[in-house]
Amino acid sequence: MAEEAKNSSGGSAAVVADGHGVETASVGTAVLSSDAVQNPGLPPHRKRVTDLDPKKEKNAERGVYGLFYLSIVGSLGAVLAYMFFPIESGDASEIRLHTIFVGSGMALALLAIGIGAVHWGKALMYDGESIDLRHPVASDEPTREASAEVFKVADQESGFSRRTLVRNSLFGALIAFPLPGITLLRGLAPQDIDPVEVLRHTMWDKGIRLARDNGGHKVGEAIRAADVTIGSVFHVVPENLGQAKDVLNEKAKAVVLLIRLDEKDLKETPEKESWSYNGIVAYSKVCTHVGCPVALNEQHTHHLLCPCHQSQFDVSDEAKVVFGPAKRPLPQLPITVDDEGYLIAQSDFNEPVGPSYWERLK
Amino acid sequence: MSHVTESPAKSGSSRFTSAAATYIDDRTKIGVAVKEFGRKVFPDHWSFLLGEVALYSFVVILLSGTFLTLFFQATMIETVYDGPYVPMKGIEMSGAMASTIDISFSVRGGLLMRQVHHWAALLFVASIGLHMLRIFFTGAFRKPRELNWIIGFVLFVLAMAEGFTGYSLPDDVLSGNGLRIIDGIIKAIPIIGTWLSFLFFGGEFPGTDIVGRLYMLHIMVLPAMVILFVALHLMFVVIHKHTQYPGPGKTQQNVVGYPVLPVYAAKAGGFFFIVFGVIMLISTFFSINAVWMYGPYDPSPVSAGTQPDWYIGFADGMLRLIPPGWETEWFGYTWSWNMLVPVIIMVGFLVLVAIYPFIEAWVTGDKREHHILDRPRNAPTRTAIGAAGVTFYAVMWGAASSDLMATHFQLSIEGVIHALQALLIVGPIVAYFMTKRICLALQKKDRSIALHGYESGRIVRLPGGEYVEVHKPVSDYERWELVSYHDYAPLMLRPNDDGRIPFSKRLRAGFSRWFFEDRIVPPTQGELEQGHNEGH
């Protein structure tokens, strides 16, 4: 049976043969058996069919050079395809043909070399296993001693251990020297703006009309309250968005989802009652989790879903979170109509929109 | 190991070879390297190819990436697209997006190279992951290779960083939303988050700086680091020599396999072309990241089923698994636990992966070098821990597609998330115990085969009326694979010289009990002989 050789605290070294050879380092809690099964040694070499049958050997040889020639065909084919399947018109079918023929040629060229070379190695090259001896990774004792001596001499000659004040001040300097490099990166952030201030405001302001979001930088026409039927949803941007300095930056904060519900379905706290108009409510479209656009509306339940992480907000109940990782309801944009019947904002959002950040309450 | 006889007359080509070799050696002393490494032996096993796949796909990424840099414009200056692709005509977009569409539709072979680059990147991360699993489950991370495990781990993290920065470059709707998520996560960091986000994006999200900055990281800093760490990684492989699976004739002191020249050069060299060829084939026939379908980044639209590339899935999924309301407002500041907790879990998971070799080394106290791999079953606790880790990762990863699962299998989104939340906790525990039981059962099976041979299915009735099944004995070579593994016993607690048992020792004893309590001892020579005498 197995014998517990060294199992007190994994301390000193043991020299025992355990079938894996002689060990000199600590074996820890390993159990070394004095009666281990012995390694039978390398099994006898088996010859392949290509070693035994000259015809098979010839076939393998043909296969290998055949593949290499095929690779040349593939390479030339890819070059020809590049020439004869141009994509000048940008037509989708042209691009597909170009990609397929060039790609197939290159794939053939590569695969044929690869398979040919591996086949050569496996079927024709001598397949007897060789043995390399390992040596311990650590350098041998004289080398270690010599290198220790080098450090010792260097230490004496420099006074590194002796002059502690010099040494420690060098350590301090080495720790400190990357700091200016990090400070230099401060220039990446804008110098003249206060993030807290910028994040709190959007382009919405008293009297700004709600316009359709026509994608990208395009602003559609302003929306009349009369055009908003019950159940309809509008993607909204401020009408003056186009005049912004960085349109996408402003848009990223200002996008709004406009929905008209049956007034009976709408739960509103008294202080926010005046924020809607005839059952039309406007909420920030930026998820309060990490800021993806909350763009999916489920008409029956009045739930808005963020496709990134599945936070759900109940539009009929002040956009409160009903599911998912978000915590805060979507900020509401107070709206009303102007004398021409267009929907306008009463003010900016009353809180910062989008993902949470440290100074959000400031 | 020379067996090829020298031909008496030197042919023309061999005269050229020797002249060239002399010329080069006279100037480089390369003969030393050739003598040392030319016949260096590498063991053969299919699982050793996983690391090679990673290396080769990285080379493919470099080649295709170089092509792309020649055409890509890393700028966010707005332009109006006026190329041949009709649906995008007249649309305002950044220079990055416009040049990406140009590469796809106007540059010959451009679409092919974009797809090669992207597919190779996916394969790169996938093969690194599989390679890590191979190393983990075979115990190849043990002394002397702990540092190389760390280097490999760094490569894994770098690969993810490379993937994410590359994903963000085309400035399409998907990549913009990915950046928006990063922006949200950065902003959630207490105290410095807001400022850090402004630093990263050069102001408010999305700004006009981010693509240029990511481009610099993607094509310069990160690749340089990957190359550096790959070089270190391979240098260590040469210093340590390759590990080998247990087998007859294989010991801790030797390497059994094929020499670099010629067999390994042919096989490994050929394998590079096969990997490249397969990537080329996939890229030829399967479109990926069709940015022209999504359109340029716009903060307003987003489509259902938005997915990151698969290797970031675990991070995105973890963000989804946090229950509602994990955010507090303390002292006038906002603490976003719904982001901080997933980040802590992910980083904690990765740190555990990185330091696992040191944990196991501390538990076993084994200071010997290990060059023979463990069959996963012969290290049941490690294998079970690995299975639990894989399950944990897989649940996080699966959660990134929770909406697709819901739509494809007609389930409710809430149900899928709740099931995954439960699975995140329960799954690893179940996986741990199942794996451990399976490993122990396989070990018992191995033990019985080693001692008694294979079941032959032949039932024989003895003269006394007893029925026995005849077992076929295994050969010495087959048996060696079954019995040659290390066995560890739990640490026995003994007081130190002061007569006390320190807490660290108790902790270690607890761990080692957990690891090795229910181990299966390998059969010994004595047991074998006894087994033979029993006659079946």
CSV table of N, CA and C in Angstrom, one decimal, chain B residues 199-293:
chain,number,residue,atom,x,y,z
B,199,LEU,N,-12.5,62.4,-19.6
B,199,LEU,CA,-11.1,62.2,-20.1
B,199,LEU,C,-11.0,61.2,-21.3
B,200,PHE,N,-11.8,60.1,-21.1
B,200,PHE,CA,-11.8,59.1,-22.1
B,200,PHE,C,-12.4,59.5,-23.4
B,201,PHE,N,-13.5,60.2,-23.3
B,201,PHE,CA,-14.2,60.6,-24.6
B,201,PHE,C,-13.9,62.0,-25.0
B,202,GLY,N,-13.0,62.7,-24.3
B,202,GLY,CA,-12.6,64.1,-24.6
B,202,GLY,C,-13.8,65.0,-24.4
B,203,GLY,N,-14.6,64.8,-23.4
B,203,GLY,CA,-15.8,65.6,-23.2
B,203,GLY,C,-17.0,64.7,-23.1
B,204,GLU,N,-18.1,65.3,-23.5
B,204,GLU,CA,-19.3,64.5,-23.4
B,204,GLU,C,-19.4,63.3,-24.3
B,205,PHE,N,-20.1,62.3,-24.0
B,205,PHE,CA,-20.4,61.2,-24.9
B,205,PHE,C,-21.3,61.6,-26.0
B,206,PRO,N,-21.1,61.3,-27.3
B,206,PRO,CA,-19.9,60.5,-27.8
B,206,PRO,C,-18.7,61.3,-28.2
B,207,GLY,N,-18.9,62.6,-28.4
B,207,GLY,CA,-17.8,63.5,-28.7
B,207,GLY,C,-17.2,63.2,-30.1
B,208,THR,N,-16.1,63.7,-30.4
B,208,THR,CA,-15.5,63.5,-31.7
B,208,THR,C,-14.0,63.0,-31.6
B,209,ASP,N,-13.7,62.5,-30.4
B,209,ASP,CA,-12.3,62.1,-30.2
B,209,ASP,C,-12.1,60.6,-30.1
B,210,ILE,N,-13.1,59.9,-29.7
B,210,ILE,CA,-13.0,58.5,-29.2
B,210,ILE,C,-12.4,57.6,-30.3
B,211,VAL,N,-12.8,57.7,-31.5
B,211,VAL,CA,-12.4,56.7,-32.5
B,211,VAL,C,-10.9,56.8,-32.7
B,212,GLY,N,-10.4,58.1,-32.8
B,212,GLY,CA,-8.9,58.3,-33.0
B,212,GLY,C,-8.1,57.7,-31.8
B,213,ARG,N,-8.7,57.8,-30.6
B,213,ARG,CA,-8.0,57.3,-29.4
B,213,ARG,C,-8.0,55.8,-29.4
B,214,LEU,N,-9.1,55.2,-29.7
B,214,LEU,CA,-9.2,53.8,-29.7
B,214,LEU,C,-8.3,53.2,-30.8
B,215,TYR,N,-8.3,53.9,-31.9
B,215,TYR,CA,-7.4,53.5,-33.1
B,215,TYR,C,-6.0,53.3,-32.7
B,216,MET,N,-5.5,54.4,-32.0
B,216,MET,CA,-4.1,54.4,-31.5
B,216,MET,C,-3.9,53.1,-30.6
B,217,LEU,N,-4.9,52.9,-29.7
B,217,LEU,CA,-4.7,51.7,-28.8
B,217,LEU,C,-4.8,50.4,-29.6
B,218,HIS,N,-5.7,50.4,-30.6
B,218,HIS,CA,-6.0,49.1,-31.3
B,218,HIS,C,-4.8,48.7,-32.2
B,219,ILE,N,-4.2,49.7,-32.9
B,219,ILE,CA,-3.2,49.3,-33.9
B,219,ILE,C,-1.8,49.5,-33.4
B,220,MET,N,-1.6,50.1,-32.2
B,220,MET,CA,-0.2,50.4,-31.8
B,220,MET,C,0.1,49.8,-30.4
B,221,VAL,N,-0.5,50.4,-29.4
B,221,VAL,CA,-0.2,50.0,-28.0
B,221,VAL,C,-0.5,48.5,-27.7
B,222,LEU,N,-1.8,48.2,-28.0
B,222,LEU,CA,-2.2,46.8,-27.6
B,222,LEU,C,-1.5,45.8,-28.5
B,223,PRO,N,-1.3,45.9,-29.8
B,223,PRO,CA,-0.6,44.9,-30.5
B,223,PRO,C,0.8,44.8,-30.1
B,224,ALA,N,1.5,45.9,-29.8
B,224,ALA,CA,2.9,45.8,-29.3
B,224,ALA,C,2.9,45.0,-28.0
B,225,MET,N,1.9,45.2,-27.1
B,225,MET,CA,1.9,44.4,-25.9
B,225,MET,C,1.7,43.0,-26.2
B,226,VAL,N,0.7,42.7,-27.1
B,226,VAL,CA,0.5,41.3,-27.4
B,226,VAL,C,1.7,40.6,-28.0
B,227,ILE,N,2.4,41.3,-28.9
B,227,ILE,CA,3.6,40.7,-29.5
B,227,ILE,C,4.7,40.5,-28.4
B,228,LEU,N,4.8,41.4,-27.5
B,228,LEU,CA,5.8,41.3,-26.4
B,228,LEU,C,5.4,40.1,-25.5
B,229,PHE,N,4.2,40.0,-25.2
B,229,PHE,CA,3.8,38.9,-24.3
B,229,PHE,C,3.8,37.5,-25.0
B,230,VAL,N,3.5,37.5,-26.3
B,230,VAL,CA,3.6,36.3,-27.1
B,230,VAL,C,5.0,35.8,-27.1
B,231,ALA,N,6.0,36.8,-27.3
B,231,ALA,CA,7.4,36.4,-27.3
B,231,ALA,C,7.8,35.8,-26.0
B,232,LEU,N,7.4,36.5,-24.9
B,232,LEU,CA,7.7,36.0,-23.6
B,232,LEU,C,7.1,34.6,-23.4
B,233,HIS,N,5.9,34.4,-23.8
B,233,HIS,CA,5.2,33.2,-23.6
B,233,HIS,C,5.9,32.0,-24.3
B,234,LEU,N,6.3,32.3,-25.6
B,234,LEU,CA,7.0,31.3,-26.3
B,234,LEU,C,8.4,31.0,-25.8
B,235,MET,N,9.1,32.1,-25.3
B,235,MET,CA,10.4,31.9,-24.7
B,235,MET,C,10.3,31.0,-23.6
B,236,PHE,N,9.3,31.1,-22.7
B,236,PHE,CA,9.1,30.2,-21.6
B,236,PHE,C,8.8,28.8,-22.1
B,237,VAL,N,8.1,28.6,-23.2
B,237,VAL,CA,7.8,27.3,-23.7
B,237,VAL,C,9.1,26.6,-24.0
B,238,VAL,N,10.1,27.4,-24.6
B,238,VAL,CA,11.3,26.8,-25.0
B,238,VAL,C,12.2,26.5,-23.7
B,239,ILE,N,12.2,27.4,-22.8
B,239,ILE,CA,12.9,27.2,-21.6
B,239,ILE,C,12.4,26.0,-20.8
B,240,HIS,N,11.1,25.9,-20.7
B,240,HIS,CA,10.5,24.8,-19.9
B,240,HIS,C,10.5,23.5,-20.6
B,241,LYS,N,10.6,23.5,-21.9
B,241,LYS,CA,10.2,22.4,-22.8
B,241,LYS,C,8.7,22.1,-22.6
B,242,HIS,N,8.1,21.4,-23.6
B,242,HIS,CA,6.7,21.2,-23.6
B,242,HIS,C,6.3,20.2,-22.5
B,243,THR,N,5.1,20.3,-22.0
B,243,THR,CA,4.6,19.3,-21.1
B,243,THR,C,4.2,18.1,-22.0
B,244,GLN,N,4.0,16.9,-21.4
B,244,GLN,CA,3.5,15.8,-22.2
B,244,GLN,C,2.4,15.0,-21.4
B,245,TYR,N,1.5,14.4,-22.1
B,245,TYR,CA,0.5,13.6,-21.4
B,245,TYR,C,1.2,12.3,-20.8
B,246,PRO,N,0.7,11.7,-19.8
B,246,PRO,CA,1.3,10.5,-19.3
B,246,PRO,C,1.2,9.4,-20.3
B,247,GLY,N,2.2,8.6,-20.3
B,247,GLY,CA,2.2,7.5,-21.3
B,247,GLY,C,3.4,6.6,-21.1
B,248,PRO,N,3.5,5.5,-21.7
B,248,PRO,CA,4.6,4.6,-21.5
B,248,PRO,C,5.9,5.3,-22.1
B,249,GLY,N,6.9,5.2,-21.3
B,249,GLY,CA,8.2,5.8,-21.8
B,249,GLY,C,8.3,7.3,-21.5
B,250,LYS,N,7.2,7.9,-21.0
B,250,LYS,CA,7.3,9.3,-20.7
B,250,LYS,C,7.5,9.5,-19.2
B,251,THR,N,8.5,10.3,-18.9
B,251,THR,CA,8.8,10.6,-17.5
B,251,THR,C,8.9,12.1,-17.3
B,252,GLN,N,9.2,12.4,-16.0
B,252,GLN,CA,9.3,13.9,-15.7
B,252,GLN,C,10.7,14.4,-16.3
B,253,GLN,N,11.5,13.4,-16.6
B,253,GLN,CA,12.9,13.9,-17.1
B,253,GLN,C,13.1,13.9,-18.6
B,254,ASN,N,12.1,13.4,-19.3
B,254,ASN,CA,12.3,13.4,-20.8
B,254,ASN,C,11.1,14.1,-21.5
B,255,VAL,N,11.3,14.3,-22.8
B,255,VAL,CA,10.3,14.7,-23.7
B,255,VAL,C,10.2,13.8,-24.8
B,256,VAL,N,9.1,13.2,-25.1
B,256,VAL,CA,9.0,12.2,-26.2
B,256,VAL,C,8.1,12.8,-27.3
B,257,GLY,N,8.7,12.8,-28.5
B,257,GLY,CA,7.9,13.4,-29.6
B,257,GLY,C,8.7,13.5,-30.8
B,258,TYR,N,8.4,14.6,-31.6
B,258,TYR,CA,9.1,14.7,-32.9
B,258,TYR,C,10.0,15.9,-32.9
B,259,PRO,N,11.0,15.8,-33.7
B,259,PRO,CA,12.0,17.0,-33.7
B,259,PRO,C,11.4,18.1,-34.6
B,260,VAL,N,11.8,19.3,-34.2
B,260,VAL,CA,11.4,20.5,-35.0
B,260,VAL,C,11.7,20.3,-36.5
B,261,LEU,N,12.9,20.0,-36.8
B,261,LEU,CA,13.3,19.7,-38.2
B,261,LEU,C,13.4,18.2,-38.4
B,262,PRO,N,12.7,17.6,-39.3
B,262,PRO,CA,11.8,18.3,-40.2
B,262,PRO,C,10.3,18.1,-39.8
B,263,VAL,N,10.0,17.1,-39.0
B,263,VAL,CA,8.5,16.8,-38.9
B,263,VAL,C,7.7,17.9,-38.3
B,264,TYR,N,8.2,18.5,-37.2
B,264,TYR,CA,7.4,19.6,-36.6
B,264,TYR,C,7.3,20.8,-37.5
B,265,ALA,N,8.4,21.1,-38.2
B,265,ALA,CA,8.3,22.3,-39.1
B,265,ALA,C,7.3,22.0,-40.1
B,266,ALA,N,7.2,20.8,-40.6
B,266,ALA,CA,6.2,20.5,-41.7
B,266,ALA,C,4.8,20.6,-41.1
B,267,LYS,N,4.6,19.9,-39.9
B,267,LYS,CA,3.3,19.9,-39.4
B,267,LYS,C,2.8,21.2,-38.9
B,268,ALA,N,3.6,21.9,-38.1
B,268,ALA,CA,3.2,23.2,-37.5
B,268,ALA,C,3.2,24.2,-38.6
B,269,GLY,N,4.2,24.2,-39.5
B,269,GLY,CA,4.1,25.2,-40.6
B,269,GLY,C,2.9,25.0,-41.4
B,270,GLY,N,2.6,23.7,-41.7
B,270,GLY,CA,1.4,23.4,-42.5
B,270,GLY,C,0.2,23.8,-41.8
B,271,PHE,N,0.2,23.6,-40.5
B,271,PHE,CA,-1.0,24.0,-39.7
B,271,PHE,C,-1.3,25.4,-39.8
B,272,PHE,N,-0.3,26.3,-39.8
B,272,PHE,CA,-0.5,27.7,-40.0
B,272,PHE,C,-1.4,28.0,-41.2
B,273,PHE,N,-1.0,27.3,-42.3
B,273,PHE,CA,-1.7,27.5,-43.6
B,273,PHE,C,-3.1,27.0,-43.5
B,274,ILE,N,-3.3,25.9,-42.8
B,274,ILE,CA,-4.6,25.4,-42.6
B,274,ILE,C,-5.5,26.3,-41.8
B,275,VAL,N,-5.0,26.9,-40.7
B,275,VAL,CA,-5.7,27.8,-39.9
B,275,VAL,C,-6.1,29.1,-40.8
B,276,PHE,N,-5.1,29.6,-41.5
B,276,PHE,CA,-5.3,30.7,-42.3
B,276,PHE,C,-6.3,30.4,-43.4
B,277,GLY,N,-6.2,29.2,-44.0
B,277,GLY,CA,-7.1,28.8,-45.0
B,277,GLY,C,-8.6,28.6,-44.5
B,278,VAL,N,-8.7,28.1,-43.3
B,278,VAL,CA,-10.1,28.0,-42.8
B,278,VAL,C,-10.7,29.3,-42.5
B,279,ILE,N,-9.9,30.2,-41.9
B,279,ILE,CA,-10.4,31.6,-41.7
B,279,ILE,C,-10.8,32.2,-43.0
B,280,MET,N,-10.0,32.0,-44.1
B,280,MET,CA,-10.3,32.6,-45.4
B,280,MET,C,-11.6,32.0,-45.9
B,281,LEU,N,-11.7,30.7,-45.7
B,281,LEU,CA,-12.9,30.0,-46.2
B,281,LEU,C,-14.2,30.6,-45.5
B,282,ILE,N,-14.1,30.7,-44.2
B,282,ILE,CA,-15.3,31.2,-43.5
B,282,ILE,C,-15.6,32.6,-43.9
B,283,SER,N,-14.5,33.4,-44.1
B,283,SER,CA,-14.7,34.8,-44.4
B,283,SER,C,-15.2,35.0,-45.8
B,284,THR,N,-14.9,34.0,-46.7
B,284,THR,CA,-15.4,34.1,-48.0
B,284,THR,C,-16.9,33.9,-48.1
B,285,PHE,N,-17.4,33.0,-47.3
B,285,PHE,CA,-18.8,32.6,-47.4
B,285,PHE,C,-19.7,33.1,-46.3
B,286,PHE,N,-19.2,33.6,-45.2
B,286,PHE,CA,-20.1,34.1,-44.1
B,286,PHE,C,-19.7,35.5,-43.8
B,287,SER,N,-20.7,36.4,-44.0
B,287,SER,CA,-20.6,37.8,-43.7
B,287,SER,C,-20.6,38.0,-42.2
B,288,ILE,N,-19.8,39.0,-41.8
B,288,ILE,CA,-19.8,39.3,-40.4
B,288,ILE,C,-19.8,40.8,-40.2
B,289,ASN,N,-20.4,41.3,-39.1
B,289,ASN,CA,-20.4,42.7,-38.8
B,289,ASN,C,-20.8,43.6,-40.0
B,290,ALA,N,-22.0,43.4,-40.5
B,290,ALA,CA,-22.4,44.1,-41.7
B,290,ALA,C,-22.9,45.5,-41.3
B,291,VAL,N,-21.9,46.4,-41.1
B,291,VAL,CA,-22.1,47.7,-40.5
B,291,VAL,C,-23.1,48.6,-41.4
B,292,TRP,N,-23.1,48.3,-42.7
B,292,TRP,CA,-24.0,49.1,-43.5
B,292,TRP,C,-25.4,48.8,-43.2
B,293,MET,N,-25.7,47.7,-42.6
B,293,MET,CA,-27.1,47.4,-42.2
B,293,MET,C,-27.5,48.2,-41.0
